[in-house]
mmCIF file of C-alpha atoms in Angstrom:
data_model
loop_
_atom_site.group_PDB
_atom_site.id
_atom_site.type_symbol
_atom_site.label_atom_id
_atom_site.label_comp_id
_atom_site.label_asym_id
_atom_site.label_seq_id
_atom_site.Cartn_x
_atom_site.Cartn_y
_atom_site.Cartn_z
ATOM 1 C CA MET A 1 200.797 52.357 95.151
ATOM 2 C CA GLN A 2 202.255 55.567 93.783
ATOM 3 C CA ARG A 3 202.563 55.863 90.017
ATOM 4 C CA ARG A 4 206.106 56.367 88.660
ATOM 5 C CA ASP A 5 206.613 59.816 87.095
ATOM 6 C CA LYS A 6 207.333 59.892 83.359
ATOM 7 C CA HIS A 7 210.961 61.005 83.609
ATOM 8 C CA ASN A 8 211.835 58.148 85.965
ATOM 9 C CA TYR A 9 209.816 55.730 83.826
ATOM 10 C CA TYR A 10 211.893 56.615 80.752
ATOM 11 C CA LEU A 11 215.088 56.540 82.830
ATOM 12 C CA ASP A 12 214.081 53.042 83.973
ATOM 13 C CA MET A 13 213.742 52.091 80.289
ATOM 14 C CA ALA A 14 217.235 53.502 79.615
ATOM 15 C CA ASP A 15 218.517 51.434 82.536
ATOM 16 C CA VAL A 16 217.027 48.314 80.928
ATOM 17 C CA ALA A 17 218.707 49.187 77.600
ATOM 18 C CA ARG A 18 221.954 49.646 79.564
ATOM 19 C CA GLU A 19 221.830 45.981 80.567
ATOM 20 C CA ARG A 20 222.885 45.135 76.972
ATOM 21 C CA SER A 21 226.109 47.172 77.300
ATOM 22 C CA THR A 22 229.305 45.333 76.510
ATOM 23 C CA CYS A 23 231.845 47.774 77.970
ATOM 24 C CA LEU A 24 233.989 46.488 80.819
ATOM 25 C CA ARG A 25 234.383 49.967 82.344
ATOM 26 C CA ARG A 26 230.962 51.629 82.292
ATOM 27 C CA SER A 27 227.563 50.619 81.050
ATOM 28 C CA TYR A 28 225.225 53.272 79.697
ATOM 29 C CA GLY A 29 221.751 53.116 78.252
ATOM 30 C CA ALA A 30 219.893 55.801 76.340
ATOM 31 C CA VAL A 31 216.292 56.252 75.278
ATOM 32 C CA ILE A 32 215.061 58.964 72.929
ATOM 33 C CA VAL A 33 211.453 60.026 73.550
ATOM 34 C CA ASN A 34 209.312 62.400 71.524
ATOM 35 C CA HIS A 35 205.643 63.223 72.131
ATOM 36 C CA ASP A 36 205.507 60.576 74.863
ATOM 37 C CA ALA A 37 206.636 57.776 72.558
ATOM 38 C CA ILE A 38 209.968 55.946 72.583
ATOM 39 C CA VAL A 39 211.709 56.733 69.307
ATOM 40 C CA SER A 40 214.920 54.772 69.822
ATOM 41 C CA THR A 41 217.145 53.069 72.362
ATOM 42 C CA GLY A 42 220.886 52.583 72.559
ATOM 43 C CA TYR A 43 223.564 51.045 74.722
ATOM 44 C CA VAL A 44 227.356 50.936 74.749
ATOM 45 C CA GLY A 45 228.750 48.306 72.401
ATOM 46 C CA ALA A 46 231.120 47.606 69.550
ATOM 47 C CA PRO A 47 229.962 48.301 65.988
ATOM 48 C CA ARG A 48 227.851 45.530 64.477
ATOM 49 C CA GLY A 49 229.959 42.529 63.544
ATOM 50 C CA ARG A 50 232.984 43.534 65.618
ATOM 51 C CA ALA A 51 234.016 41.795 68.840
ATOM 52 C CA ASN A 52 232.901 43.436 72.078
ATOM 53 C CA CYS A 53 235.241 43.967 75.019
ATOM 54 C CA ILE A 54 233.251 41.461 77.101
ATOM 55 C CA ASP A 55 233.823 38.887 74.336
ATOM 56 C CA LEU A 56 237.547 39.658 74.171
ATOM 57 C CA GLY A 57 237.873 39.713 77.950
ATOM 58 C CA TYR A 58 239.766 42.983 78.099
ATOM 59 C CA CYS A 59 239.467 46.723 77.538
ATOM 60 C CA LEU A 60 242.309 48.234 75.525
ATOM 61 C CA ARG A 61 241.870 51.620 77.238
ATOM 62 C CA GLN A 62 242.190 49.950 80.652
ATOM 63 C CA ARG A 63 245.290 48.028 79.542
ATOM 64 C CA MET A 64 246.821 51.284 78.334
ATOM 65 C CA GLN A 65 245.797 53.012 81.606
ATOM 66 C CA ILE A 66 243.973 55.750 79.702
ATOM 67 C CA PRO A 67 242.042 58.008 82.105
ATOM 68 C CA ARG A 68 238.281 58.464 81.886
ATOM 69 C CA GLY A 69 237.210 60.808 79.098
ATOM 70 C CA GLU A 70 240.432 60.604 77.097
ATOM 71 C CA ARG A 71 241.640 58.909 73.895
ATOM 72 C CA TYR A 72 238.319 57.460 72.716
ATOM 73 C CA GLU A 73 239.964 56.459 69.444
ATOM 74 C CA PHE A 74 241.261 53.395 71.327
ATOM 75 C CA CYS A 75 237.764 52.398 72.492
ATOM 76 C CA ARG A 76 235.971 49.580 70.620
ATOM 77 C CA SER A 77 232.534 50.835 71.629
ATOM 78 C CA VAL A 78 229.948 53.202 70.249
ATOM 79 C CA HIS A 79 228.342 55.217 73.056
ATOM 80 C CA ALA A 80 224.713 54.670 74.065
ATOM 81 C CA GLU A 81 223.639 58.138 72.912
ATOM 82 C CA ALA A 82 225.287 57.656 69.520
ATOM 83 C CA ASN A 83 223.650 54.248 69.050
ATOM 84 C CA ALA A 84 220.231 55.658 69.940
ATOM 85 C CA ILE A 85 220.726 58.491 67.434
ATOM 86 C CA ILE A 86 221.955 56.124 64.710
ATOM 87 C CA ASN A 87 218.800 54.032 65.110
ATOM 88 C CA ALA A 88 216.323 56.915 64.695
ATOM 89 C CA SER A 89 215.329 59.260 61.911
ATOM 90 C CA ARG A 90 216.133 62.917 62.456
ATOM 91 C CA GLU A 91 212.490 63.906 61.943
ATOM 92 C CA ARG A 92 211.500 61.821 64.974
ATOM 93 C CA MET A 93 214.308 63.297 67.097
ATOM 94 C CA LEU A 94 213.519 66.977 66.476
ATOM 95 C CA GLY A 95 212.450 68.424 69.822
ATOM 96 C CA ALA A 96 212.891 65.059 71.579
ATOM 97 C CA THR A 97 214.363 64.238 74.983
ATOM 98 C CA LEU A 98 217.231 61.789 75.439
ATOM 99 C CA TYR A 99 217.241 59.864 78.736
ATOM 100 C CA LEU A 100 220.625 58.580 79.933
ATOM 101 C CA VAL A 101 221.622 56.178 82.709
ATOM 102 C CA GLY A 102 225.172 55.138 83.517
ATOM 103 C CA ARG A 103 226.464 52.494 85.909
ATOM 104 C CA GLU A 104 229.897 51.172 86.770
ATOM 105 C CA ALA A 105 230.270 47.887 84.891
ATOM 106 C CA ASP A 106 231.954 46.037 87.754
ATOM 107 C CA THR A 107 229.726 47.155 90.666
ATOM 108 C CA GLY A 108 226.475 48.232 89.003
ATOM 109 C CA GLU A 109 226.639 51.444 91.025
ATOM 110 C CA LEU A 110 224.969 54.470 89.440
ATOM 111 C CA ILE A 111 227.380 57.020 88.022
ATOM 112 C CA LYS A 112 226.049 60.062 89.878
ATOM 113 C CA HIS A 113 228.050 62.568 87.849
ATOM 114 C CA ALA A 114 227.385 60.955 84.474
ATOM 115 C CA ASP A 115 227.434 63.278 81.489
ATOM 116 C CA CYS A 116 227.599 62.999 77.729
ATOM 117 C CA CYS A 117 231.085 63.167 76.245
ATOM 118 C CA ASN A 118 231.843 66.056 73.901
ATOM 119 C CA MET A 119 231.482 63.841 70.817
ATOM 120 C CA CYS A 120 228.022 62.682 71.879
ATOM 121 C CA LYS A 121 227.028 66.258 72.730
ATOM 122 C CA ARG A 122 227.788 67.202 69.117
ATOM 123 C CA LEU A 123 225.662 64.317 67.839
ATOM 124 C CA ILE A 124 222.789 65.256 70.157
ATOM 125 C CA ILE A 125 222.923 68.877 69.009
ATOM 126 C CA ASN A 126 222.891 67.900 65.320
ATOM 127 C CA ALA A 127 220.103 65.368 65.856
ATOM 128 C CA GLY A 128 217.806 68.182 66.994
ATOM 129 C CA ILE A 129 217.275 66.718 70.469
ATOM 130 C CA GLU A 130 216.039 69.412 72.850
ATOM 131 C CA ASN A 131 216.752 68.044 76.342
ATOM 132 C CA VAL A 132 218.889 65.396 78.026
ATOM 133 C CA VAL A 133 217.728 63.865 81.313
ATOM 134 C CA ILE A 134 220.448 62.075 83.312
ATOM 135 C CA ARG A 135 219.753 59.829 86.298
ATOM 136 C CA ARG A 136 221.613 60.783 89.489
ATOM 137 C CA THR A 137 219.958 58.413 91.989
ATOM 138 C CA GLN A 138 217.202 55.856 91.577
ATOM 139 C CA ASP A 139 214.604 58.649 91.825
ATOM 140 C CA THR A 140 216.450 61.888 91.026
ATOM 141 C CA TYR A 141 217.751 63.298 87.772
ATOM 142 C CA ASP A 142 219.034 66.434 86.105
ATOM 143 C CA THR A 143 217.472 67.924 83.012
ATOM 144 C CA ILE A 144 219.884 69.677 80.655
ATOM 145 C CA SER A 145 218.817 71.958 77.849
ATOM 146 C CA VAL A 146 220.816 71.088 74.732
ATOM 147 C CA ARG A 147 220.580 74.769 73.818
ATOM 148 C CA ASP A 148 222.954 75.455 76.748
ATOM 149 C CA TRP A 149 225.595 73.262 75.084
ATOM 150 C CA VAL A 150 225.286 75.356 71.932
ATOM 151 C CA TYR A 151 225.481 78.700 73.718
ATOM 152 C CA HIS A 152 228.293 77.703 76.070
ATOM 153 C CA ASP A 153 230.330 75.468 73.785
ATOM 154 C CA GLU A 154 233.683 77.039 74.562
ATOM 155 C CA LEU A 155 233.195 76.133 78.226
ATOM 156 C CA LEU A 156 232.435 72.481 77.474
ATOM 157 C CA GLU A 157 235.620 71.516 75.684
ATOM 158 C CA GLY A 158 237.447 70.803 78.940
ATOM 159 C CA ARG A 159 234.658 68.728 80.531
ATOM 160 C CA ILE A 160 234.996 64.984 80.722
ATOM 161 C CA GLY A 161 232.184 62.581 79.825
ATOM 162 C CA TYR A 162 232.085 58.811 80.225
#
């Protein structure tokens, strides 16, 4: 038996966190790792105490036919990356890696071109996270240097996340 490499191991953990997602459109899971220890996990869901879309049985953004990556102010959910950051101290995130997995909520299919939205990119930058690893297939991933988001910020404003 071949041992799973560390990046895919942590991506598998993010995929498990993703199973708690409550979004009817896309389910994402995130894991923050520093010095080979899991610092925090997060998944897509409404703020504590508020009803989730799966509980309501509808997504307001879907009802309003809002395209992917637009008008997040109508979304009930907090993104997986944001939830993982909220649940960790900044000291433990400095120099860390955030692992991210996204799947379509209705089919479970991996989102091969998943990316962090611009709001989450800002949170990741301010948290002091160094790298983001995003699953592309069950065994492949891309590693993104957060520093690139800082240096090329004017190019990112038009990119769509979730």
